């Protein structure tokens, strides 16, 4: 299992950095200056290129490279929730970081397995067990990756650590798991998907980037219905939609080279989407 090294583990600093990325989207120089101001007396190499950008990319909060860096849908959703009351931000951040854990780390799953009838797990034992599943050059590198991700899970209040123990905070975990259930969001999803496509249609000659649709739908659902729709849940909902009906046809397009955050459908990878709507006869 490839577990990424998250170099910036302070969620508050990640949010401030994401605000810089969003405020100066597609302007690398301004993004760099804004982020460097958050870390006085630190060099660009150690902070911007060495810590912040790699961490945001590993967490899936940014897309694009060089002068084309911007926030992903998950990044936008997390940043928007940070501008609301603390408990609301906590609710959204737990769902997003739980999804990252499920997709990239699987620490919560392993902690659950090791607890099995107990109310805690010894951290040394957890590190020993999870280390055997992680690919890295040395045990020290494995432990660094583990320690850093546990810090983030603790800041989200998904876990609590004692001197050498790890507890699951079940109430918060259950809330996050509930927010990741995608099927109840299906009817709203379809409405906002079509609305988002129509909104983006004129700017893109009918060929819409799925990355942009994820952002539009996630923010619309959150602002209008307080629903948390993460990127992977967007993809589940899109896969669940019939692609061909009497009312519309959804067409998917392949990427032109290496791309990030591609949409996977029936074993193939897609970047763009177009929809043809059929007018009903009166």
PDB file of C-alpha atoms in Angstrom:
ATOM      1  CA  UNK A   1       0.000   0.000   0.000  1.00  0.00           C
ATOM      2  CA  UNK A   2       1.402   3.373  -1.024  1.00  0.00           C
ATOM      3  CA  UNK A   3       0.766   5.857   1.787  1.00  0.00           C
ATOM      4  CA  UNK A   4       1.684   9.465   0.913  1.00  0.00           C
ATOM      5  CA  UNK A   5       3.803  11.673   3.135  1.00  0.00           C
ATOM      6  CA  UNK A   6       1.748  14.700   4.136  1.00  0.00           C
ATOM      7  CA  UNK A   7       4.346  17.327   5.031  1.00  0.00           C
ATOM      8  CA  UNK A   8       1.958  20.016   6.281  1.00  0.00           C
ATOM      9  CA  UNK A   9      -0.199  18.396   8.963  1.00  0.00           C
ATOM     10  CA  UNK A  10      -1.778  21.527  10.458  1.00  0.00           C
ATOM     11  CA  UNK A  11      -5.284  21.740   9.012  1.00  0.00           C
ATOM     12  CA  UNK A  12      -5.479  25.464   9.821  1.00  0.00           C
ATOM     13  CA  UNK A  13      -2.379  26.109   7.677  1.00  0.00           C
ATOM     14  CA  UNK A  14      -3.716  23.928   4.878  1.00  0.00           C
ATOM     15  CA  UNK A  15      -6.891  26.031   4.847  1.00  0.00           C
ATOM     16  CA  UNK A  16      -4.937  29.303   4.768  1.00  0.00           C
ATOM     17  CA  UNK A  17      -2.815  27.963   1.904  1.00  0.00           C
ATOM     18  CA  UNK A  18      -5.935  26.864   0.033  1.00  0.00           C
ATOM     19  CA  UNK A  19      -7.328  30.365   0.449  1.00  0.00           C
ATOM     20  CA  UNK A  20      -4.171  31.679  -1.272  1.00  0.00           C
ATOM     21  CA  UNK A  21      -4.564  29.159  -4.089  1.00  0.00           C
ATOM     22  CA  UNK A  22      -8.212  30.085  -4.578  1.00  0.00           C
ATOM     23  CA  UNK A  23      -7.705  33.839  -4.308  1.00  0.00           C
ATOM     24  CA  UNK A  24      -4.979  33.734  -6.968  1.00  0.00           C
ATOM     25  CA  UNK A  25      -6.128  30.808  -9.116  1.00  0.00           C
ATOM     26  CA  UNK A  26      -3.978  30.366 -12.254  1.00  0.00           C
ATOM     27  CA  UNK A  27      -1.426  32.882 -10.919  1.00  0.00           C
ATOM     28  CA  UNK A  28       1.499  30.893  -9.552  1.00  0.00           C
ATOM     29  CA  UNK A  29       3.583  33.926  -8.599  1.00  0.00           C
ATOM     30  CA  UNK A  30       0.808  35.440  -6.458  1.00  0.00           C
ATOM     31  CA  UNK A  31      -0.025  32.034  -4.971  1.00  0.00           C
ATOM     32  CA  UNK A  32       3.624  31.598  -4.034  1.00  0.00           C
ATOM     33  CA  UNK A  33       3.925  35.046  -2.425  1.00  0.00           C
ATOM     34  CA  UNK A  34       0.685  34.610  -0.491  1.00  0.00           C
ATOM     35  CA  UNK A  35       1.729  31.213   0.883  1.00  0.00           C
ATOM     36  CA  UNK A  36       5.260  32.363   1.734  1.00  0.00           C
ATOM     37  CA  UNK A  37       3.716  35.160   3.815  1.00  0.00           C
ATOM     38  CA  UNK A  38       2.129  32.454   5.960  1.00  0.00           C
ATOM     39  CA  UNK A  39       5.573  31.055   6.775  1.00  0.00           C
ATOM     40  CA  UNK A  40       7.892  33.960   7.651  1.00  0.00           C
ATOM     41  CA  UNK A  41      11.621  33.402   7.100  1.00  0.00           C
ATOM     42  CA  UNK A  42      11.074  30.187   5.151  1.00  0.00           C
ATOM     43  CA  UNK A  43      12.335  29.632   1.617  1.00  0.00           C
ATOM     44  CA  UNK A  44      10.186  28.925  -1.429  1.00  0.00           C
ATOM     45  CA  UNK A  45      11.897  25.566  -1.882  1.00  0.00           C
ATOM     46  CA  UNK A  46      11.142  24.392   1.648  1.00  0.00           C
ATOM     47  CA  UNK A  47       7.614  25.803   1.920  1.00  0.00           C
ATOM     48  CA  UNK A  48       5.861  26.343  -1.396  1.00  0.00           C
ATOM     49  CA  UNK A  49       7.469  23.652  -3.552  1.00  0.00           C
ATOM     50  CA  UNK A  50       8.628  21.383  -0.748  1.00  0.00           C
ATOM     51  CA  UNK A  51       5.735  21.289   1.690  1.00  0.00           C
ATOM     52  CA  UNK A  52       2.477  23.075   0.828  1.00  0.00           C
ATOM     53  CA  UNK A  53       1.924  22.225  -2.845  1.00  0.00           C
ATOM     54  CA  UNK A  54       2.935  18.533  -2.411  1.00  0.00           C
ATOM     55  CA  UNK A  55       0.649  18.203   0.637  1.00  0.00           C
ATOM     56  CA  UNK A  56      -2.339  19.807  -1.089  1.00  0.00           C
ATOM     57  CA  UNK A  57      -1.771  17.626  -4.140  1.00  0.00           C
ATOM     58  CA  UNK A  58      -1.469  14.408  -2.138  1.00  0.00           C
ATOM     59  CA  UNK A  59      -4.679  15.285  -0.303  1.00  0.00           C
ATOM     60  CA  UNK A  60      -6.423  15.987  -3.609  1.00  0.00           C
ATOM     61  CA  UNK A  61      -7.218  19.612  -2.781  1.00  0.00           C
ATOM     62  CA  UNK A  62      -5.627  21.116  -5.900  1.00  0.00           C
ATOM     63  CA  UNK A  63      -5.559  20.332  -9.604  1.00  0.00           C
ATOM     64  CA  UNK A  64      -3.282  21.608 -12.341  1.00  0.00           C
ATOM     65  CA  UNK A  65       0.421  22.335 -12.522  1.00  0.00           C
ATOM     66  CA  UNK A  66       2.747  25.315 -12.899  1.00  0.00           C
ATOM     67  CA  UNK A  67       0.625  28.390 -13.784  1.00  0.00           C
ATOM     68  CA  UNK A  68      -2.631  26.417 -13.876  1.00  0.00           C
ATOM     69  CA  UNK A  69      -3.014  25.430 -10.226  1.00  0.00           C
ATOM     70  CA  UNK A  70      -6.470  25.832  -8.674  1.00  0.00           C
ATOM     71  CA  UNK A  71      -8.589  24.171  -5.996  1.00  0.00           C
ATOM     72  CA  UNK A  72     -10.368  20.902  -6.674  1.00  0.00           C
ATOM     73  CA  UNK A  73     -14.032  20.377  -5.763  1.00  0.00           C
ATOM     74  CA  UNK A  74     -13.050  18.911  -2.385  1.00  0.00           C
ATOM     75  CA  UNK A  75     -10.723  21.858  -1.810  1.00  0.00           C
ATOM     76  CA  UNK A  76     -13.468  24.351  -2.660  1.00  0.00           C
ATOM     77  CA  UNK A  77     -15.942  22.598  -0.396  1.00  0.00           C
ATOM     78  CA  UNK A  78     -13.517  22.494   2.518  1.00  0.00           C
ATOM     79  CA  UNK A  79     -12.539  26.139   2.079  1.00  0.00           C
ATOM     80  CA  UNK A  80     -16.176  27.261   1.857  1.00  0.00           C
ATOM     81  CA  UNK A  81     -17.096  25.402   5.051  1.00  0.00           C
ATOM     82  CA  UNK A  82     -14.132  26.998   6.851  1.00  0.00           C
ATOM     83  CA  UNK A  83     -15.832  30.361   6.419  1.00  0.00           C
ATOM     84  CA  UNK A  84     -18.821  29.186   8.457  1.00  0.00           C
ATOM     85  CA  UNK A  85     -19.191  28.336  12.126  1.00  0.00           C
ATOM     86  CA  UNK A  86     -16.676  25.935  13.659  1.00  0.00           C
ATOM     87  CA  UNK A  87     -19.033  22.993  14.053  1.00  0.00           C
ATOM     88  CA  UNK A  88     -20.094  23.227  10.425  1.00  0.00           C
ATOM     89  CA  UNK A  89     -16.468  23.236   9.305  1.00  0.00           C
ATOM     90  CA  UNK A  90     -15.824  20.230  11.545  1.00  0.00           C
ATOM     91  CA  UNK A  91     -18.738  18.358   9.979  1.00  0.00           C
ATOM     92  CA  UNK A  92     -17.505  18.927   6.439  1.00  0.00           C
ATOM     93  CA  UNK A  93     -13.818  18.361   7.183  1.00  0.00           C
ATOM     94  CA  UNK A  94     -14.522  15.053   8.928  1.00  0.00           C
ATOM     95  CA  UNK A  95     -16.385  13.751   5.886  1.00  0.00           C
ATOM     96  CA  UNK A  96     -13.670  14.860   3.467  1.00  0.00           C
ATOM     97  CA  UNK A  97     -10.739  13.579   5.521  1.00  0.00           C
ATOM     98  CA  UNK A  98     -12.560  10.321   6.250  1.00  0.00           C
ATOM     99  CA  UNK A  99     -12.978   9.812   2.514  1.00  0.00           C
ATOM    100  CA  UNK A 100      -9.260  10.490   1.972  1.00  0.00           C
ATOM    101  CA  UNK A 101      -8.491   7.951   4.676  1.00  0.00           C
ATOM    102  CA  UNK A 102     -10.774   5.378   3.058  1.00  0.00           C
ATOM    103  CA  UNK A 103      -9.175   5.862  -0.356  1.00  0.00           C
ATOM    104  CA  UNK A 104      -5.490   6.346   0.500  1.00  0.00           C
ATOM    105  CA  UNK A 105      -4.675   5.299   4.058  1.00  0.00           C
ATOM    106  CA  UNK A 106      -7.321   2.915   5.454  1.00  0.00           C
ATOM    107  CA  UNK A 107      -6.205   3.728   9.010  1.00  0.00           C
ATOM    108  CA  UNK A 108      -9.751   4.021  10.415  1.00  0.00           C
ATOM    109  CA  UNK A 109     -10.619   0.629   8.954  1.00  0.00           C
ATOM    110  CA  UNK A 110      -7.516  -0.914  10.540  1.00  0.00           C
ATOM    111  CA  UNK A 111      -8.142   0.726  13.917  1.00  0.00           C
ATOM    112  CA  UNK A 112     -11.699  -0.673  13.889  1.00  0.00           C
ATOM    113  CA  UNK A 113     -10.371  -4.144  13.108  1.00  0.00           C
ATOM    114  CA  UNK A 114      -7.739  -4.036  15.842  1.00  0.00           C
ATOM    115  CA  UNK A 115     -10.173  -2.701  18.454  1.00  0.00           C
ATOM    116  CA  UNK A 116     -12.737  -5.489  17.850  1.00  0.00           C
ATOM    117  CA  UNK A 117     -14.578  -5.520  21.162  1.00  0.00           C
ATOM    118  CA  UNK A 118     -12.113  -3.189  22.918  1.00  0.00           C
ATOM    119  CA  UNK A 119     -12.440   0.548  23.428  1.00  0.00           C
ATOM    120  CA  UNK A 120      -8.908   1.404  22.330  1.00  0.00           C
ATOM    121  CA  UNK A 121      -5.832   0.130  20.521  1.00  0.00           C
ATOM    122  CA  UNK A 122      -2.224   0.532  21.558  1.00  0.00           C
ATOM    123  CA  UNK A 123      -0.501   2.929  19.182  1.00  0.00           C
ATOM    124  CA  UNK A 124       2.702   0.858  19.110  1.00  0.00           C
ATOM    125  CA  UNK A 125       0.700  -2.160  18.026  1.00  0.00           C
ATOM    126  CA  UNK A 126      -1.167  -0.189  15.379  1.00  0.00           C
ATOM    127  CA  UNK A 127       2.103   1.194  13.970  1.00  0.00           C
ATOM    128  CA  UNK A 128       3.594  -2.299  13.909  1.00  0.00           C
ATOM    129  CA  UNK A 129       0.607  -3.774  12.067  1.00  0.00           C
ATOM    130  CA  UNK A 130       0.071  -0.961   9.559  1.00  0.00           C
ATOM    131  CA  UNK A 131       3.813  -0.674   8.835  1.00  0.00           C
ATOM    132  CA  UNK A 132       3.785  -4.134   7.308  1.00  0.00           C
ATOM    133  CA  UNK A 133       1.261  -2.927   4.722  1.00  0.00           C
ATOM    134  CA  UNK A 134       3.062   0.294   3.760  1.00  0.00           C
ATOM    135  CA  UNK A 135       5.648   0.655   1.018  1.00  0.00           C
ATOM    136  CA  UNK A 136       8.665   2.801   1.986  1.00  0.00           C
ATOM    137  CA  UNK A 137      12.459   2.638   1.945  1.00  0.00           C
ATOM    138  CA  UNK A 138      12.812   2.365   5.724  1.00  0.00           C
ATOM    139  CA  UNK A 139      10.856   1.796   8.909  1.00  0.00           C
ATOM    140  CA  UNK A 140      11.574   5.408   9.871  1.00  0.00           C
ATOM    141  CA  UNK A 141       9.835   6.641   6.700  1.00  0.00           C
ATOM    142  CA  UNK A 142       6.872   4.369   7.367  1.00  0.00           C
ATOM    143  CA  UNK A 143       6.496   5.660  10.909  1.00  0.00           C
ATOM    144  CA  UNK A 144       6.737   9.287   9.748  1.00  0.00           C
ATOM    145  CA  UNK A 145       3.901   8.757   7.291  1.00  0.00           C
ATOM    146  CA  UNK A 146       1.790   7.042   9.956  1.00  0.00           C
ATOM    147  CA  UNK A 147       2.431   9.687  12.622  1.00  0.00           C
ATOM    148  CA  UNK A 148       1.614  12.571  10.297  1.00  0.00           C
ATOM    149  CA  UNK A 149      -1.694  11.119   9.124  1.00  0.00           C
ATOM    150  CA  UNK A 150      -2.742  10.245  12.669  1.00  0.00           C
ATOM    151  CA  UNK A 151      -2.169  13.921  13.576  1.00  0.00           C
ATOM    152  CA  UNK A 152      -4.630  14.982  10.879  1.00  0.00           C
ATOM    153  CA  UNK A 153      -7.238  12.406  11.925  1.00  0.00           C
ATOM    154  CA  UNK A 154      -6.905  13.643  15.503  1.00  0.00           C
ATOM    155  CA  UNK A 155      -7.388  17.278  14.460  1.00  0.00           C
ATOM    156  CA  UNK A 156     -10.611  16.230  12.696  1.00  0.00           C
ATOM    157  CA  UNK A 157     -11.736  14.579  15.937  1.00  0.00           C
ATOM    158  CA  UNK A 158     -12.171  11.234  14.197  1.00  0.00           C
ATOM    159  CA  UNK A 159      -9.692   9.719  16.633  1.00  0.00           C
ATOM    160  CA  UNK A 160      -8.248  10.655  19.999  1.00  0.00           C
ATOM    161  CA  UNK A 161      -4.755   9.714  21.107  1.00  0.00           C
ATOM    162  CA  UNK A 162      -3.576   9.031  24.631  1.00  0.00           C
ATOM    163  CA  UNK A 163       0.019   8.494  25.733  1.00  0.00           C
ATOM    164  CA  UNK A 164       0.262   5.279  23.716  1.00  0.00           C
ATOM    165  CA  UNK A 165      -3.359   4.658  22.797  1.00  0.00           C
ATOM    166  CA  UNK A 166      -5.749   5.430  19.960  1.00  0.00           C
ATOM    167  CA  UNK A 167      -9.515   5.789  20.444  1.00  0.00           C
ATOM    168  CA  UNK A 168     -12.164   6.132  17.780  1.00  0.00           C
ATOM    169  CA  UNK A 169     -14.572   9.011  18.402  1.00  0.00           C
ATOM    170  CA  UNK A 170     -17.612   7.073  17.284  1.00  0.00           C
ATOM    171  CA  UNK A 171     -20.193   9.845  17.295  1.00  0.00           C
ATOM    172  CA  UNK A 172     -18.078  12.004  14.967  1.00  0.00           C
ATOM    173  CA  UNK A 173     -17.132   9.012  12.841  1.00  0.00           C
ATOM    174  CA  UNK A 174     -20.767   7.991  12.412  1.00  0.00           C
ATOM    175  CA  UNK A 175     -21.682  11.553  11.433  1.00  0.00           C
ATOM    176  CA  UNK A 176     -18.917  11.567   8.803  1.00  0.00           C
ATOM    177  CA  UNK A 177     -19.952   8.173   7.464  1.00  0.00           C
ATOM    178  CA  UNK A 178     -23.551   9.361   7.214  1.00  0.00           C
ATOM    179  CA  UNK A 179     -22.459  12.437   5.241  1.00  0.00           C
ATOM    180  CA  UNK A 180     -20.688  10.150   2.752  1.00  0.00           C
ATOM    181  CA  UNK A 181     -23.812   8.131   1.942  1.00  0.00           C
ATOM    182  CA  UNK A 182     -24.553   9.157  -1.632  1.00  0.00           C
ATOM    183  CA  UNK A 183     -27.797   7.443  -2.653  1.00  0.00           C
ATOM    184  CA  UNK A 184     -30.177   9.831  -0.793  1.00  0.00           C
ATOM    185  CA  UNK A 185     -28.599  12.710  -2.731  1.00  0.00           C
ATOM    186  CA  UNK A 186     -29.532  11.236  -6.143  1.00  0.00           C
ATOM    187  CA  UNK A 187     -32.534  13.449  -6.992  1.00  0.00           C
ATOM    188  CA  UNK A 188     -30.790  16.681  -6.020  1.00  0.00           C
ATOM    189  CA  UNK A 189     -27.648  15.538  -7.809  1.00  0.00           C
ATOM    190  CA  UNK A 190     -29.394  15.108 -11.143  1.00  0.00           C
ATOM    191  CA  UNK A 191     -31.001  18.557 -10.862  1.00  0.00           C
ATOM    192  CA  UNK A 192     -27.730  20.310 -10.045  1.00  0.00           C
ATOM    193  CA  UNK A 193     -25.753  18.292 -12.601  1.00  0.00           C
ATOM    194  CA  UNK A 194     -28.010  19.442 -15.434  1.00  0.00           C
ATOM    195  CA  UNK A 195     -28.101  22.965 -14.018  1.00  0.00           C
ATOM    196  CA  UNK A 196     -24.309  23.013 -13.778  1.00  0.00           C
ATOM    197  CA  UNK A 197     -23.883  21.702 -17.298  1.00  0.00           C
ATOM    198  CA  UNK A 198     -26.224  24.371 -18.661  1.00  0.00           C
ATOM    199  CA  UNK A 199     -24.375  27.061 -16.701  1.00  0.00           C
ATOM    200  CA  UNK A 200     -20.962  25.968 -17.996  1.00  0.00           C
ATOM    201  CA  UNK A 201     -22.183  25.126 -21.507  1.00  0.00           C
ATOM    202  CA  UNK A 202     -21.804  28.565 -23.102  1.00  0.00           C
ATOM    203  CA  UNK A 203     -18.279  29.033 -21.746  1.00  0.00           C
ATOM    204  CA  UNK A 204     -17.048  25.740 -23.155  1.00  0.00           C
ATOM    205  CA  UNK A 205     -19.012  25.206 -26.396  1.00  0.00           C
ATOM    206  CA  UNK A 206     -20.905  22.332 -24.816  1.00  0.00           C
ATOM    207  CA  UNK A 207     -17.849  20.312 -23.750  1.00  0.00           C
ATOM    208  CA  UNK A 208     -17.619  20.560 -19.965  1.00  0.00           C
ATOM    209  CA  UNK A 209     -14.706  19.447 -17.801  1.00  0.00           C
ATOM    210  CA  UNK A 210     -15.888  16.925 -15.204  1.00  0.00           C
ATOM    211  CA  UNK A 211     -13.598  18.641 -12.653  1.00  0.00           C
ATOM    212  CA  UNK A 212     -15.661  21.818 -13.099  1.00  0.00           C
ATOM    213  CA  UNK A 213     -18.943  19.923 -12.800  1.00  0.00           C
ATOM    214  CA  UNK A 214     -17.814  18.303  -9.551  1.00  0.00           C
ATOM    215  CA  UNK A 215     -17.150  21.760  -8.124  1.00  0.00           C
ATOM    216  CA  UNK A 216     -20.428  23.269  -9.339  1.00  0.00           C
ATOM    217  CA  UNK A 217     -22.584  20.435  -7.989  1.00  0.00           C
ATOM    218  CA  UNK A 218     -20.723  20.167  -4.669  1.00  0.00           C
ATOM    219  CA  UNK A 219     -21.006  23.884  -3.933  1.00  0.00           C
ATOM    220  CA  UNK A 220     -24.646  24.062  -5.084  1.00  0.00           C
ATOM    221  CA  UNK A 221     -25.684  21.161  -2.859  1.00  0.00           C
ATOM    222  CA  UNK A 222     -23.793  22.604   0.076  1.00  0.00           C
ATOM    223  CA  UNK A 223     -25.047  26.161  -0.265  1.00  0.00           C
ATOM    224  CA  UNK A 224     -28.668  25.294  -0.966  1.00  0.00           C
ATOM    225  CA  UNK A 225     -29.215  22.080   0.997  1.00  0.00           C
ATOM    226  CA  UNK A 226     -26.219  21.860   3.395  1.00  0.00           C
ATOM    227  CA  UNK A 227     -25.361  18.497   1.844  1.00  0.00           C
ATOM    228  CA  UNK A 228     -21.735  17.323   1.726  1.00  0.00           C
ATOM    229  CA  UNK A 229     -20.925  15.848  -1.678  1.00  0.00           C
ATOM    230  CA  UNK A 230     -17.307  14.779  -2.019  1.00  0.00           C
ATOM    231  CA  UNK A 231     -15.629  14.062  -5.338  1.00  0.00           C
ATOM    232  CA  UNK A 232     -15.795  10.280  -5.105  1.00  0.00           C
ATOM    233  CA  UNK A 233     -19.485  10.481  -4.130  1.00  0.00           C
ATOM    234  CA  UNK A 234     -20.117  12.741  -7.146  1.00  0.00           C
ATOM    235  CA  UNK A 235     -18.537  10.048  -9.305  1.00  0.00           C
ATOM    236  CA  UNK A 236     -20.686   7.323  -7.726  1.00  0.00           C
ATOM    237  CA  UNK A 237     -23.812   9.353  -8.443  1.00  0.00           C
ATOM    238  CA  UNK A 238     -22.757  10.096 -12.017  1.00  0.00           C
ATOM    239  CA  UNK A 239     -22.091   6.389 -12.616  1.00  0.00           C
ATOM    240  CA  UNK A 240     -25.527   5.583 -11.231  1.00  0.00           C
ATOM    241  CA  UNK A 241     -27.287   7.826 -13.779  1.00  0.00           C
ATOM    242  CA  UNK A 242     -28.513   6.208 -17.007  1.00  0.00           C
ATOM    243  CA  UNK A 243     -26.386   7.618 -19.821  1.00  0.00           C
ATOM    244  CA  UNK A 244     -29.126   7.308 -22.441  1.00  0.00           C
ATOM    245  CA  UNK A 245     -32.812   8.081 -21.861  1.00  0.00           C
ATOM    246  CA  UNK A 246     -35.722   9.512 -23.844  1.00  0.00           C
ATOM    247  CA  UNK A 247     -34.958  12.920 -22.284  1.00  0.00           C
ATOM    248  CA  UNK A 248     -31.177  13.163 -22.619  1.00  0.00           C
ATOM    249  CA  UNK A 249     -27.933  11.484 -23.688  1.00  0.00           C
ATOM    250  CA  UNK A 250     -24.734  11.886 -21.670  1.00  0.00           C
ATOM    251  CA  UNK A 251     -21.516  11.506 -23.684  1.00  0.00           C
ATOM    252  CA  UNK A 252     -18.082  11.122 -22.102  1.00  0.00           C
ATOM    253  CA  UNK A 253     -14.772  12.158 -23.642  1.00  0.00           C
ATOM    254  CA  UNK A 254     -11.243  10.845 -23.126  1.00  0.00           C
ATOM    255  CA  UNK A 255      -8.343  13.016 -21.907  1.00  0.00           C
ATOM    256  CA  UNK A 256      -5.693  14.264 -24.317  1.00  0.00           C
ATOM    257  CA  UNK A 257      -2.668  13.007 -22.372  1.00  0.00           C
ATOM    258  CA  UNK A 258      -1.889  12.724 -18.665  1.00  0.00           C
ATOM    259  CA  UNK A 259      -4.593  14.275 -16.495  1.00  0.00           C
ATOM    260  CA  UNK A 260      -5.621  14.377 -12.839  1.00  0.00           C
ATOM    261  CA  UNK A 261      -8.846  13.286 -11.173  1.00  0.00           C
ATOM    262  CA  UNK A 262     -10.281  11.501 -14.174  1.00  0.00           C
ATOM    263  CA  UNK A 263     -13.783  10.050 -14.032  1.00  0.00           C
ATOM    264  CA  UNK A 264     -13.820   6.254 -14.198  1.00  0.00           C
ATOM    265  CA  UNK A 265     -16.764   4.627 -15.971  1.00  0.00           C
ATOM    266  CA  UNK A 266     -16.985   0.953 -16.895  1.00  0.00           C
ATOM    267  CA  UNK A 267     -13.223   0.528 -16.605  1.00  0.00           C
ATOM    268  CA  UNK A 268     -12.288   3.499 -18.789  1.00  0.00           C
ATOM    269  CA  UNK A 269     -11.077   7.015 -17.948  1.00  0.00           C
ATOM    270  CA  UNK A 270     -12.786  10.247 -18.975  1.00  0.00           C
ATOM    271  CA  UNK A 271     -12.193  13.949 -18.520  1.00  0.00           C
ATOM    272  CA  UNK A 272     -15.009  15.733 -20.321  1.00  0.00           C
ATOM    273  CA  UNK A 273     -18.773  15.407 -20.571  1.00  0.00           C
ATOM    274  CA  UNK A 274     -21.490  16.673 -22.888  1.00  0.00           C
ATOM    275  CA  UNK A 275     -25.257  16.303 -22.622  1.00  0.00           C
ATOM    276  CA  UNK A 276     -27.807  16.354 -25.408  1.00  0.00           C
ATOM    277  CA  UNK A 277     -31.317  17.192 -24.207  1.00  0.00           C
ATOM    278  CA  UNK A 278     -34.393  16.211 -26.196  1.00  0.00           C
ATOM    279  CA  UNK A 279     -37.388  18.523 -26.183  1.00  0.00           C
ATOM    280  CA  UNK A 280     -40.597  16.795 -25.295  1.00  0.00           C
ATOM    281  CA  UNK A 281     -43.410  17.149 -27.790  1.00  0.00           C
ATOM    282  CA  UNK A 282     -46.263  19.331 -26.565  1.00  0.00           C
TER     283      UNK A 282
END
